[in-house]
Amino acid sequence: MIFHSDTSIVTIDRFIIEQEAKFPEATGELSGILYDLAVAAKMISSKVRRAGLIDILGAAGSENVQGEHQQKLDVIANLIITKAMDHGGRLCAMASEEEEGIIAIPPQFRCGKYVLLFDPLDGSSNIDVNVPVGTIFSVLRRITPGTGNGTVEDMLQPGFTQVAAGYVIYGSSTMMVYTTGHGAHGFTLDPSIGEFLLSHPHIRTPERGKYLSVNDSYERYWSEPVRALMRRYRGLDSQREPMNVRYVGSLVADFHRNLLGGGIFVYPANSKNPNGKLRLLYECNPLAFIQEQAGGACSDGRQRLMDVVPTELHQRSPLFLGSKADVETAAAMLQAER
Ligand code: AHG
Ligand code: MN
Ligand code: MN
């Protein structure tokens, strides 16, 4: 490894400690959650890296609560996060995209003042074809009184109340990006030493983007305003330069590219799926928090996404997530739908 003389080596643990020290009132509990998540991410990364070598490829034969086919690695990643996070005394409940109800803290462990929501393996249908997958997480402060287990009510809070959020991308390298509301920071896993090292401090996304990520095989189900918006992004109405269309089909991978390069990820409502596909609590809110911290924006097509008050754990939401100017275009052009 070659270092420039002015390059500091900062591990994720060191960075979390230094961030916490800026807030004398911090109890260290949130930092503990982030450490534990980084450990879980390393364990999932090691499983994903070996996916083609050991017999964990392919479907596990069960369906998750959304009726989707569950892959073996989904089950493994879900278990790793649950087991890495249930005993630290910092959480009072968890919820996963892969489980119908909330995940209680086992009675032998202490409950804390936070709840964790996560998508253990995002883009899991891509595993069989060696395309990047990810993990997405969101941390909220409990709002119900008491010191025992948390409830669904603690989970159903708008995105702007998140105290931390982030994602891990298992791509050509493994990266973890998180925010606690003081910028979005990225860390790259050095597999030879097993440490996440600070590689992308204070990520800023371009004001206007070059990438458009959308699955346009749903075009025939879109409303006319959505079709007009897509023509705009492609430059077909001569109102802007055409964007480059890039769609991996793993939200984390599409999001990560667009965050760094600028652009917008779009998963609109359509006549078959009136709320789109992506889940507000496990996918949309955490990525919206990161995006806003990087100078971008996120809308559900009607309002700022993080202002939406959730009513269900597995609620879906239309998603317009990316560079500020491009999200503003969506909000303006979709007014016609209201
Ligand atoms: P998950 O694997 O967690 O169920 O998420 C899959 C999601 C997301 O990663 C991706 O952006 C989207 O599904 C793709 O959906 P389409 O195939 O409908 O475009
Ligand atoms: Mn997902
Ligand atoms: Mn998933």
mmCIF file of C-alpha atoms and ligand atoms in Angstrom:
data_model
loop_
_atom_site.group_PDB
_atom_site.id
_atom_site.type_symbol
_atom_site.label_atom_id
_atom_site.label_comp_id
_atom_site.label_asym_id
_atom_site.label_seq_id
_atom_site.Cartn_x
_atom_site.Cartn_y
_atom_site.Cartn_z
ATOM 1 C CA MET A 1 0.000 0.000 0.000
ATOM 2 C CA ILE A 2 1.350 3.436 -0.913
ATOM 3 C CA PHE A 3 0.514 6.475 1.219
ATOM 4 C CA HIS A 4 1.050 10.129 0.487
ATOM 5 C CA SER A 5 2.978 11.817 3.289
ATOM 6 C CA ASP A 6 -0.045 14.003 4.095
ATOM 7 C CA THR A 7 -2.513 11.118 4.301
ATOM 8 C CA SER A 8 -3.741 10.221 7.789
ATOM 9 C CA ILE A 9 -4.927 6.701 8.427
ATOM 10 C CA VAL A 10 -8.255 6.929 10.257
ATOM 11 C CA THR A 11 -10.200 3.799 11.150
ATOM 12 C CA ILE A 12 -13.975 3.923 11.447
ATOM 13 C CA ASP A 13 -13.666 3.285 15.211
ATOM 14 C CA ARG A 14 -11.305 6.248 15.635
ATOM 15 C CA PHE A 15 -13.561 8.465 13.525
ATOM 16 C CA ILE A 16 -16.658 7.543 15.541
ATOM 17 C CA ILE A 17 -14.832 8.325 18.820
ATOM 18 C CA GLU A 18 -13.620 11.676 17.512
ATOM 19 C CA GLN A 19 -17.084 12.628 16.276
ATOM 20 C CA GLU A 20 -18.580 11.695 19.635
ATOM 21 C CA ALA A 21 -15.999 13.764 21.529
ATOM 22 C CA LYS A 22 -17.391 16.872 19.803
ATOM 23 C CA PHE A 23 -20.628 16.369 21.744
ATOM 24 C CA PRO A 24 -19.949 16.296 25.494
ATOM 25 C CA GLU A 25 -23.554 15.281 26.201
ATOM 26 C CA ALA A 26 -23.165 12.090 24.100
ATOM 27 C CA THR A 27 -23.379 8.888 26.148
ATOM 28 C CA GLY A 28 -21.512 6.712 23.673
ATOM 29 C CA GLU A 29 -24.551 4.535 23.009
ATOM 30 C CA LEU A 30 -24.986 5.645 19.425
ATOM 31 C CA SER A 31 -21.260 5.153 18.827
ATOM 32 C CA GLY A 32 -21.632 1.620 20.175
ATOM 33 C CA ILE A 33 -24.425 0.921 17.689
ATOM 34 C CA LEU A 34 -22.257 2.145 14.810
ATOM 35 C CA TYR A 35 -19.268 -0.009 15.890
ATOM 36 C CA ASP A 36 -21.476 -3.066 16.130
ATOM 37 C CA LEU A 37 -22.949 -2.355 12.693
ATOM 38 C CA ALA A 38 -19.439 -2.061 11.240
ATOM 39 C CA VAL A 39 -18.605 -5.489 12.698
ATOM 40 C CA ALA A 40 -21.806 -6.966 11.253
ATOM 41 C CA ALA A 41 -20.939 -5.398 7.881
ATOM 42 C CA LYS A 42 -17.514 -7.074 7.908
ATOM 43 C CA MET A 43 -19.117 -10.432 8.662
ATOM 44 C CA ILE A 44 -21.703 -10.052 5.875
ATOM 45 C CA SER A 45 -18.958 -8.881 3.514
ATOM 46 C CA SER A 46 -16.970 -12.023 4.182
ATOM 47 C CA LYS A 47 -20.058 -14.166 3.429
ATOM 48 C CA VAL A 48 -20.820 -12.217 0.242
ATOM 49 C CA ARG A 49 -17.198 -12.541 -0.926
ATOM 50 C CA ARG A 50 -17.404 -16.331 -0.582
ATOM 51 C CA ALA A 51 -20.889 -16.593 -2.074
ATOM 52 C CA GLY A 52 -19.746 -18.325 -5.239
ATOM 53 C CA LEU A 53 -17.447 -20.716 -3.409
ATOM 54 C CA ILE A 54 -19.595 -22.227 -0.730
ATOM 55 C CA ASP A 55 -23.079 -23.506 -1.002
ATOM 56 C CA ILE A 56 -24.910 -20.381 0.004
ATOM 57 C CA LEU A 57 -25.829 -19.226 -3.454
ATOM 58 C CA GLY A 58 -29.400 -19.269 -4.631
ATOM 59 C CA ALA A 59 -32.826 -19.216 -3.105
ATOM 60 C CA ALA A 60 -33.472 -20.459 0.410
ATOM 61 C CA GLY A 61 -36.892 -21.727 -0.599
ATOM 62 C CA SER A 62 -38.855 -19.383 1.649
ATOM 63 C CA GLU A 63 -40.624 -16.125 0.934
ATOM 64 C CA ASN A 64 -40.289 -12.945 2.956
ATOM 65 C CA VAL A 65 -43.205 -10.872 4.240
ATOM 66 C CA GLN A 66 -43.486 -8.996 0.945
ATOM 67 C CA GLY A 67 -44.001 -12.331 -0.864
ATOM 68 C CA GLU A 68 -40.591 -12.086 -2.523
ATOM 69 C CA HIS A 69 -38.298 -15.045 -2.916
ATOM 70 C CA GLN A 70 -35.768 -15.028 -0.102
ATOM 71 C CA GLN A 71 -32.164 -15.790 -0.976
ATOM 72 C CA LYS A 72 -29.961 -17.730 1.400
ATOM 73 C CA LEU A 73 -27.705 -14.772 1.951
ATOM 74 C CA ASP A 74 -30.744 -12.661 2.940
ATOM 75 C CA VAL A 75 -31.373 -15.066 5.783
ATOM 76 C CA ILE A 76 -27.711 -15.113 6.797
ATOM 77 C CA ALA A 77 -27.314 -11.318 6.689
ATOM 78 C CA ASN A 78 -30.518 -10.890 8.689
ATOM 79 C CA LEU A 79 -29.241 -13.259 11.358
ATOM 80 C CA ILE A 80 -25.794 -11.653 11.506
ATOM 81 C CA ILE A 81 -27.241 -8.179 12.119
ATOM 82 C CA THR A 82 -29.775 -9.430 14.648
ATOM 83 C CA LYS A 83 -27.115 -11.330 16.609
ATOM 84 C CA ALA A 84 -24.554 -8.523 16.418
ATOM 85 C CA MET A 85 -27.046 -5.959 17.700
ATOM 86 C CA ASP A 86 -29.384 -7.644 20.216
ATOM 87 C CA HIS A 87 -27.175 -7.770 23.303
ATOM 88 C CA GLY A 88 -25.365 -4.403 23.441
ATOM 89 C CA GLY A 89 -27.923 -2.790 25.765
ATOM 90 C CA ARG A 90 -28.382 0.117 23.367
ATOM 91 C CA LEU A 91 -31.426 -0.996 21.376
ATOM 92 C CA CYS A 92 -34.952 -1.685 22.614
ATOM 93 C CA ALA A 93 -36.206 -3.278 19.370
ATOM 94 C CA MET A 94 -35.299 -3.902 15.748
ATOM 95 C CA ALA A 95 -37.223 -4.289 12.507
ATOM 96 C CA SER A 96 -36.004 -5.930 9.333
ATOM 97 C CA GLU A 97 -37.315 -5.949 5.796
ATOM 98 C CA GLU A 98 -37.154 -9.737 6.067
ATOM 99 C CA GLU A 99 -39.334 -10.128 9.165
ATOM 100 C CA GLU A 100 -43.012 -9.371 9.527
ATOM 101 C CA GLY A 101 -43.081 -8.061 13.089
ATOM 102 C CA ILE A 102 -40.550 -6.244 15.196
ATOM 103 C CA ILE A 103 -37.553 -8.136 16.564
ATOM 104 C CA ALA A 104 -37.604 -8.031 20.353
ATOM 105 C CA ILE A 105 -34.485 -7.816 22.499
ATOM 106 C CA PRO A 106 -34.122 -11.234 24.232
ATOM 107 C CA PRO A 107 -35.160 -11.036 27.907
ATOM 108 C CA GLN A 108 -31.656 -11.784 29.226
ATOM 109 C CA PHE A 109 -30.323 -8.531 27.709
ATOM 110 C CA ARG A 110 -30.809 -4.927 28.752
ATOM 111 C CA CYS A 111 -32.866 -2.595 26.574
ATOM 112 C CA GLY A 112 -31.554 0.809 25.487
ATOM 113 C CA LYS A 113 -33.075 3.969 24.094
ATOM 114 C CA TYR A 114 -32.725 3.366 20.340
ATOM 115 C CA VAL A 115 -34.424 1.265 17.670
ATOM 116 C CA LEU A 116 -32.746 -0.108 14.545
ATOM 117 C CA LEU A 117 -34.417 -0.686 11.167
ATOM 118 C CA PHE A 118 -32.589 -2.472 8.382
ATOM 119 C CA ASP A 119 -32.593 -4.055 4.956
ATOM 120 C CA PRO A 120 -30.042 -6.815 5.577
ATOM 121 C CA LEU A 121 -29.304 -7.539 1.941
ATOM 122 C CA ASP A 122 -30.444 -5.105 -0.692
ATOM 123 C CA GLY A 123 -30.441 -6.229 -4.315
ATOM 124 C CA SER A 124 -30.366 -9.858 -3.271
ATOM 125 C CA SER A 125 -31.793 -11.128 -6.544
ATOM 126 C CA ASN A 126 -28.488 -9.963 -8.073
ATOM 127 C CA ILE A 127 -26.324 -12.314 -6.014
ATOM 128 C CA ASP A 128 -26.496 -15.190 -8.460
ATOM 129 C CA VAL A 129 -25.055 -13.001 -11.215
ATOM 130 C CA ASN A 130 -22.247 -11.434 -9.158
ATOM 131 C CA VAL A 131 -23.649 -7.905 -9.091
ATOM 132 C CA PRO A 132 -23.031 -5.637 -6.037
ATOM 133 C CA VAL A 133 -25.450 -5.915 -3.132
ATOM 134 C CA GLY A 134 -25.733 -3.886 0.062
ATOM 135 C CA THR A 135 -27.092 -3.377 3.560
ATOM 136 C CA ILE A 136 -29.104 -0.314 4.617
ATOM 137 C CA PHE A 137 -29.808 0.832 8.203
ATOM 138 C CA SER A 138 -31.629 3.525 10.133
ATOM 139 C CA VAL A 139 -31.454 4.384 13.855
ATOM 140 C CA LEU A 140 -34.268 6.173 15.701
ATOM 141 C CA ARG A 141 -34.634 7.233 19.331
ATOM 142 C CA ARG A 142 -37.447 5.453 21.170
ATOM 143 C CA ILE A 143 -40.477 7.610 21.876
ATOM 144 C CA THR A 144 -42.537 5.286 24.064
ATOM 145 C CA PRO A 145 -41.964 5.582 27.803
ATOM 146 C CA GLY A 146 -40.350 2.810 29.802
ATOM 147 C CA THR A 147 -37.138 0.864 29.772
ATOM 148 C CA GLY A 148 -38.401 -2.460 28.401
ATOM 149 C CA ASN A 149 -38.862 -3.549 24.812
ATOM 150 C CA GLY A 150 -39.784 -0.928 22.229
ATOM 151 C CA THR A 151 -42.914 -1.099 20.090
ATOM 152 C CA VAL A 152 -43.966 -0.493 16.491
ATOM 153 C CA GLU A 153 -44.801 3.070 17.541
ATOM 154 C CA ASP A 154 -41.094 3.686 18.088
ATOM 155 C CA MET A 155 -40.479 2.663 14.473
ATOM 156 C CA LEU A 156 -43.233 4.721 12.856
ATOM 157 C CA GLN A 157 -41.438 8.059 13.004
ATOM 158 C CA PRO A 158 -40.768 10.364 10.051
ATOM 159 C CA GLY A 159 -37.308 10.223 8.507
ATOM 160 C CA PHE A 160 -36.250 13.622 9.792
ATOM 161 C CA THR A 161 -36.121 12.146 13.316
ATOM 162 C CA GLN A 162 -33.399 9.621 12.371
ATOM 163 C CA VAL A 163 -30.325 9.956 14.591
ATOM 164 C CA ALA A 164 -28.117 7.899 12.291
ATOM 165 C CA ALA A 165 -28.393 6.094 8.980
ATOM 166 C CA GLY A 166 -26.126 4.446 6.503
ATOM 167 C CA TYR A 167 -25.419 1.709 4.026
ATOM 168 C CA VAL A 168 -22.780 -0.805 3.168
ATOM 169 C CA ILE A 169 -21.999 -1.661 -0.432
ATOM 170 C CA TYR A 170 -20.380 -4.999 -1.201
ATOM 171 C CA GLY A 171 -18.929 -3.944 -4.529
ATOM 172 C CA SER A 172 -15.471 -4.152 -6.045
ATOM 173 C CA SER A 173 -14.515 -3.113 -2.544
ATOM 174 C CA THR A 174 -16.718 -3.037 0.549
ATOM 175 C CA MET A 175 -17.621 0.448 1.730
ATOM 176 C CA MET A 176 -19.677 1.756 4.623
ATOM 177 C CA VAL A 177 -21.189 5.232 4.444
ATOM 178 C CA TYR A 178 -22.996 6.719 7.431
ATOM 179 C CA THR A 179 -24.311 9.943 8.847
ATOM 180 C CA THR A 180 -25.330 11.103 12.305
ATOM 181 C CA GLY A 181 -26.478 14.426 10.895
ATOM 182 C CA HIS A 182 -22.990 15.930 10.693
ATOM 183 C CA GLY A 183 -22.111 15.136 7.111
ATOM 184 C CA ALA A 184 -21.963 11.839 5.256
ATOM 185 C CA HIS A 185 -18.688 9.941 5.554
ATOM 186 C CA GLY A 186 -17.445 6.895 3.665
ATOM 187 C CA PHE A 187 -15.045 4.158 4.774
ATOM 188 C CA THR A 188 -13.452 1.480 2.620
ATOM 189 C CA LEU A 189 -12.749 -1.961 4.054
ATOM 190 C CA ASP A 190 -9.121 -3.000 3.803
ATOM 191 C CA PRO A 191 -9.631 -6.768 3.807
ATOM 192 C CA SER A 192 -5.990 -7.478 4.597
ATOM 193 C CA ILE A 193 -6.299 -5.844 8.031
ATOM 194 C CA GLY A 194 -10.080 -6.145 8.493
ATOM 195 C CA GLU A 195 -10.571 -2.428 9.133
ATOM 196 C CA PHE A 196 -12.810 0.195 7.568
ATOM 197 C CA LEU A 197 -10.571 3.195 6.768
ATOM 198 C CA LEU A 198 -11.838 6.716 6.166
ATOM 199 C CA SER A 199 -11.727 7.187 2.393
ATOM 200 C CA HIS A 200 -14.560 9.643 1.628
ATOM 201 C CA PRO A 201 -14.911 12.290 4.371
ATOM 202 C CA HIS A 202 -17.723 14.838 3.962
ATOM 203 C CA ILE A 203 -19.221 13.451 0.748
ATOM 204 C CA ARG A 204 -20.788 16.162 -1.423
ATOM 205 C CA THR A 205 -23.044 15.262 -4.309
ATOM 206 C CA PRO A 206 -23.102 17.484 -7.431
ATOM 207 C CA GLU A 207 -25.934 20.046 -7.570
ATOM 208 C CA ARG A 208 -27.115 18.622 -10.909
ATOM 209 C CA GLY A 209 -26.451 15.084 -11.976
ATOM 210 C CA LYS A 210 -25.306 13.099 -14.934
ATOM 211 C CA TYR A 211 -26.879 9.733 -14.125
ATOM 212 C CA LEU A 212 -30.515 8.668 -14.334
ATOM 213 C CA SER A 213 -31.398 5.363 -12.669
ATOM 214 C CA VAL A 214 -34.850 4.050 -13.454
ATOM 215 C CA ASN A 215 -36.394 0.762 -14.529
ATOM 216 C CA ASP A 216 -38.239 1.862 -17.622
ATOM 217 C CA SER A 217 -39.725 -1.526 -18.366
ATOM 218 C CA TYR A 218 -42.605 -0.108 -16.259
ATOM 219 C CA GLU A 219 -43.124 2.797 -18.649
ATOM 220 C CA ARG A 220 -46.514 1.563 -19.812
ATOM 221 C CA TYR A 221 -47.754 1.662 -16.193
ATOM 222 C CA TRP A 222 -46.523 5.200 -15.491
ATOM 223 C CA SER A 223 -48.729 8.273 -15.325
ATOM 224 C CA GLU A 224 -48.360 10.912 -18.053
ATOM 225 C CA PRO A 225 -46.480 13.354 -15.730
ATOM 226 C CA VAL A 226 -43.938 10.617 -14.882
ATOM 227 C CA ARG A 227 -43.450 9.884 -18.598
ATOM 228 C CA ALA A 228 -42.946 13.604 -19.272
ATOM 229 C CA LEU A 229 -40.402 13.770 -16.430
ATOM 230 C CA MET A 230 -38.421 10.881 -17.906
ATOM 231 C CA ARG A 231 -38.443 12.568 -21.318
ATOM 232 C CA ARG A 232 -37.082 15.682 -19.592
ATOM 233 C CA TYR A 233 -34.233 13.776 -17.904
ATOM 234 C CA ARG A 234 -33.353 12.171 -21.229
ATOM 235 C CA GLY A 235 -33.237 15.573 -22.907
ATOM 236 C CA LEU A 236 -36.017 14.572 -25.316
ATOM 237 C CA ASP A 237 -37.965 17.791 -24.723
ATOM 238 C CA SER A 238 -34.809 19.856 -25.354
ATOM 239 C CA GLN A 239 -35.052 21.432 -21.881
ATOM 240 C CA ARG A 240 -31.794 19.960 -20.598
ATOM 241 C CA GLU A 241 -28.769 17.917 -21.591
ATOM 242 C CA PRO A 242 -29.638 14.199 -21.719
ATOM 243 C CA MET A 243 -28.611 12.246 -18.627
ATOM 244 C CA ASN A 244 -26.780 8.926 -18.828
ATOM 245 C CA VAL A 245 -29.085 6.045 -17.973
ATOM 246 C CA ARG A 246 -27.537 3.556 -15.538
ATOM 247 C CA TYR A 247 -29.607 0.919 -13.716
ATOM 248 C CA VAL A 248 -27.973 -1.882 -11.767
ATOM 249 C CA GLY A 249 -31.129 -3.034 -9.988
ATOM 250 C CA SER A 250 -29.439 -2.942 -6.576
ATOM 251 C CA LEU A 251 -30.619 0.278 -4.973
ATOM 252 C CA VAL A 252 -27.443 0.620 -2.907
ATOM 253 C CA ALA A 253 -25.227 0.310 -5.990
ATOM 254 C CA ASP A 254 -27.291 2.750 -8.061
ATOM 255 C CA PHE A 255 -27.476 5.153 -5.135
ATOM 256 C CA HIS A 256 -23.759 5.019 -4.376
ATOM 257 C CA ARG A 257 -22.769 5.782 -7.965
ATOM 258 C CA ASN A 258 -25.231 8.658 -8.187
ATOM 259 C CA LEU A 259 -24.187 10.061 -4.798
ATOM 260 C CA LEU A 260 -20.592 10.359 -5.947
ATOM 261 C CA GLY A 261 -21.219 11.255 -9.605
ATOM 262 C CA GLY A 262 -24.505 13.152 -9.312
ATOM 263 C CA GLY A 263 -27.868 12.136 -10.666
ATOM 264 C CA ILE A 264 -31.189 10.774 -9.609
ATOM 265 C CA PHE A 265 -32.632 7.402 -8.652
ATOM 266 C CA VAL A 266 -36.298 7.174 -9.546
ATOM 267 C CA TYR A 267 -38.805 4.497 -8.557
ATOM 268 C CA PRO A 268 -42.186 6.083 -9.201
ATOM 269 C CA ALA A 269 -45.642 4.873 -8.395
ATOM 270 C CA ASN A 270 -47.202 2.988 -11.275
ATOM 271 C CA SER A 271 -50.662 1.613 -12.017
ATOM 272 C CA LYS A 272 -49.608 -1.845 -10.808
ATOM 273 C CA ASN A 273 -47.809 -0.579 -7.676
ATOM 274 C CA PRO A 274 -49.480 2.626 -6.496
ATOM 275 C CA ASN A 275 -46.761 3.212 -3.877
ATOM 276 C CA GLY A 276 -43.829 2.019 -5.950
ATOM 277 C CA LYS A 277 -41.725 -0.821 -4.596
ATOM 278 C CA LEU A 278 -39.168 0.469 -2.141
ATOM 279 C CA ARG A 279 -39.746 0.476 1.588
ATOM 280 C CA LEU A 280 -39.971 3.806 3.352
ATOM 281 C CA LEU A 281 -38.386 2.726 6.642
ATOM 282 C CA TYR A 282 -35.686 0.306 5.501
ATOM 283 C CA GLU A 283 -34.571 1.790 2.183
ATOM 284 C CA CYS A 284 -35.943 5.263 1.398
ATOM 285 C CA ASN A 285 -35.532 7.162 4.687
ATOM 286 C CA PRO A 286 -31.944 6.120 5.463
ATOM 287 C CA LEU A 287 -30.733 6.895 1.935
ATOM 288 C CA ALA A 288 -32.657 10.189 1.958
ATOM 289 C CA PHE A 289 -30.834 11.189 5.162
ATOM 290 C CA ILE A 290 -27.432 10.442 3.589
ATOM 291 C CA GLN A 291 -28.414 12.221 0.380
ATOM 292 C CA GLU A 292 -29.539 15.389 2.179
ATOM 293 C CA GLN A 293 -26.368 15.370 4.278
ATOM 294 C CA ALA A 294 -24.375 15.267 1.042
ATOM 295 C CA GLY A 295 -26.244 18.299 -0.317
ATOM 296 C CA GLY A 296 -28.844 16.382 -2.343
ATOM 297 C CA ALA A 297 -32.571 15.928 -1.863
ATOM 298 C CA CYS A 298 -35.308 13.317 -1.729
ATOM 299 C CA SER A 299 -39.012 13.475 -2.508
ATOM 300 C CA ASP A 300 -41.833 10.964 -2.710
ATOM 301 C CA GLY A 301 -43.195 13.009 -5.608
ATOM 302 C CA ARG A 302 -45.473 15.041 -3.342
ATOM 303 C CA GLN A 303 -43.314 16.217 -0.470
ATOM 304 C CA ARG A 304 -39.912 15.902 1.149
ATOM 305 C CA LEU A 305 -39.674 12.179 1.759
ATOM 306 C CA MET A 306 -38.311 12.539 5.295
ATOM 307 C CA ASP A 307 -41.457 14.475 6.323
ATOM 308 C CA VAL A 308 -43.751 11.525 5.559
ATOM 309 C CA VAL A 309 -45.290 10.093 8.739
ATOM 310 C CA PRO A 310 -45.251 6.294 8.361
ATOM 311 C CA THR A 311 -48.310 4.254 9.259
ATOM 312 C CA GLU A 312 -46.985 0.736 8.619
ATOM 313 C CA LEU A 313 -43.686 -1.020 9.214
ATOM 314 C CA HIS A 314 -43.375 -2.356 5.675
ATOM 315 C CA GLN A 315 -44.873 0.686 3.939
ATOM 316 C CA ARG A 316 -43.674 1.363 0.397
ATOM 317 C CA SER A 317 -43.043 4.767 -1.100
ATOM 318 C CA PRO A 318 -42.399 6.287 -4.514
ATOM 319 C CA LEU A 319 -38.816 7.547 -4.553
ATOM 320 C CA PHE A 320 -37.048 10.461 -6.259
ATOM 321 C CA LEU A 321 -33.592 10.555 -4.699
ATOM 322 C CA GLY A 322 -30.557 12.474 -5.896
ATOM 323 C CA SER A 323 -29.030 15.780 -6.873
ATOM 324 C CA LYS A 324 -31.005 18.772 -5.686
ATOM 325 C CA ALA A 325 -31.819 20.315 -9.065
ATOM 326 C CA ASP A 326 -32.949 16.964 -10.476
ATOM 327 C CA VAL A 327 -35.238 16.218 -7.501
ATOM 328 C CA GLU A 328 -36.687 19.741 -7.781
ATOM 329 C CA THR A 329 -37.494 19.048 -11.443
ATOM 330 C CA ALA A 330 -39.398 15.927 -10.364
ATOM 331 C CA ALA A 331 -41.334 17.787 -7.660
ATOM 332 C CA ALA A 332 -42.280 20.555 -10.116
ATOM 333 C CA MET A 333 -43.331 18.273 -12.979
ATOM 334 C CA LEU A 334 -45.292 15.878 -10.771
ATOM 335 C CA GLN A 335 -47.454 18.700 -9.411
ATOM 336 C CA ALA A 336 -49.744 17.943 -12.337
ATOM 337 C CA GLU A 337 -50.539 14.585 -10.673
ATOM 338 C CA ARG A 338 -51.919 16.134 -7.511
HETATM 339 P P1 AHG B 1 -34.299 -6.171 -2.045
HETATM 340 O O1 AHG B 1 -33.300 -7.080 -2.689
HETATM 341 O O2 AHG B 1 -33.860 -5.692 -0.701
HETATM 342 O O3 AHG B 1 -35.691 -6.732 -2.039
HETATM 343 O O4 AHG B 1 -34.376 -4.829 -2.897
HETATM 344 C C1 AHG B 1 -34.517 -4.880 -4.294
HETATM 345 C C2 AHG B 1 -34.873 -3.509 -4.750
HETATM 346 C C3 AHG B 1 -33.721 -2.557 -4.958
HETATM 347 O O5 AHG B 1 -32.479 -2.978 -4.557
HETATM 348 C C4 AHG B 1 -33.742 -2.281 -6.430
HETATM 349 O O6 AHG B 1 -33.439 -0.950 -6.677
HETATM 350 C C5 AHG B 1 -35.139 -2.608 -6.840
HETATM 351 O O7 AHG B 1 -35.557 -3.620 -5.976
HETATM 352 C C6 AHG B 1 -35.238 -3.078 -8.261
HETATM 353 O O8 AHG B 1 -36.566 -3.303 -8.566
HETATM 354 P P2 AHG B 1 -37.045 -3.566 -10.079
HETATM 355 O O9 AHG B 1 -36.503 -4.886 -10.478
HETATM 356 O O10 AHG B 1 -38.551 -3.529 -10.014
HETATM 357 O O11 AHG B 1 -36.499 -2.442 -10.932
HETATM 358 MN MN MN B 2 -33.714 -3.624 -0.678
HETATM 359 MN MN MN B 3 -33.405 -6.894 1.064
#
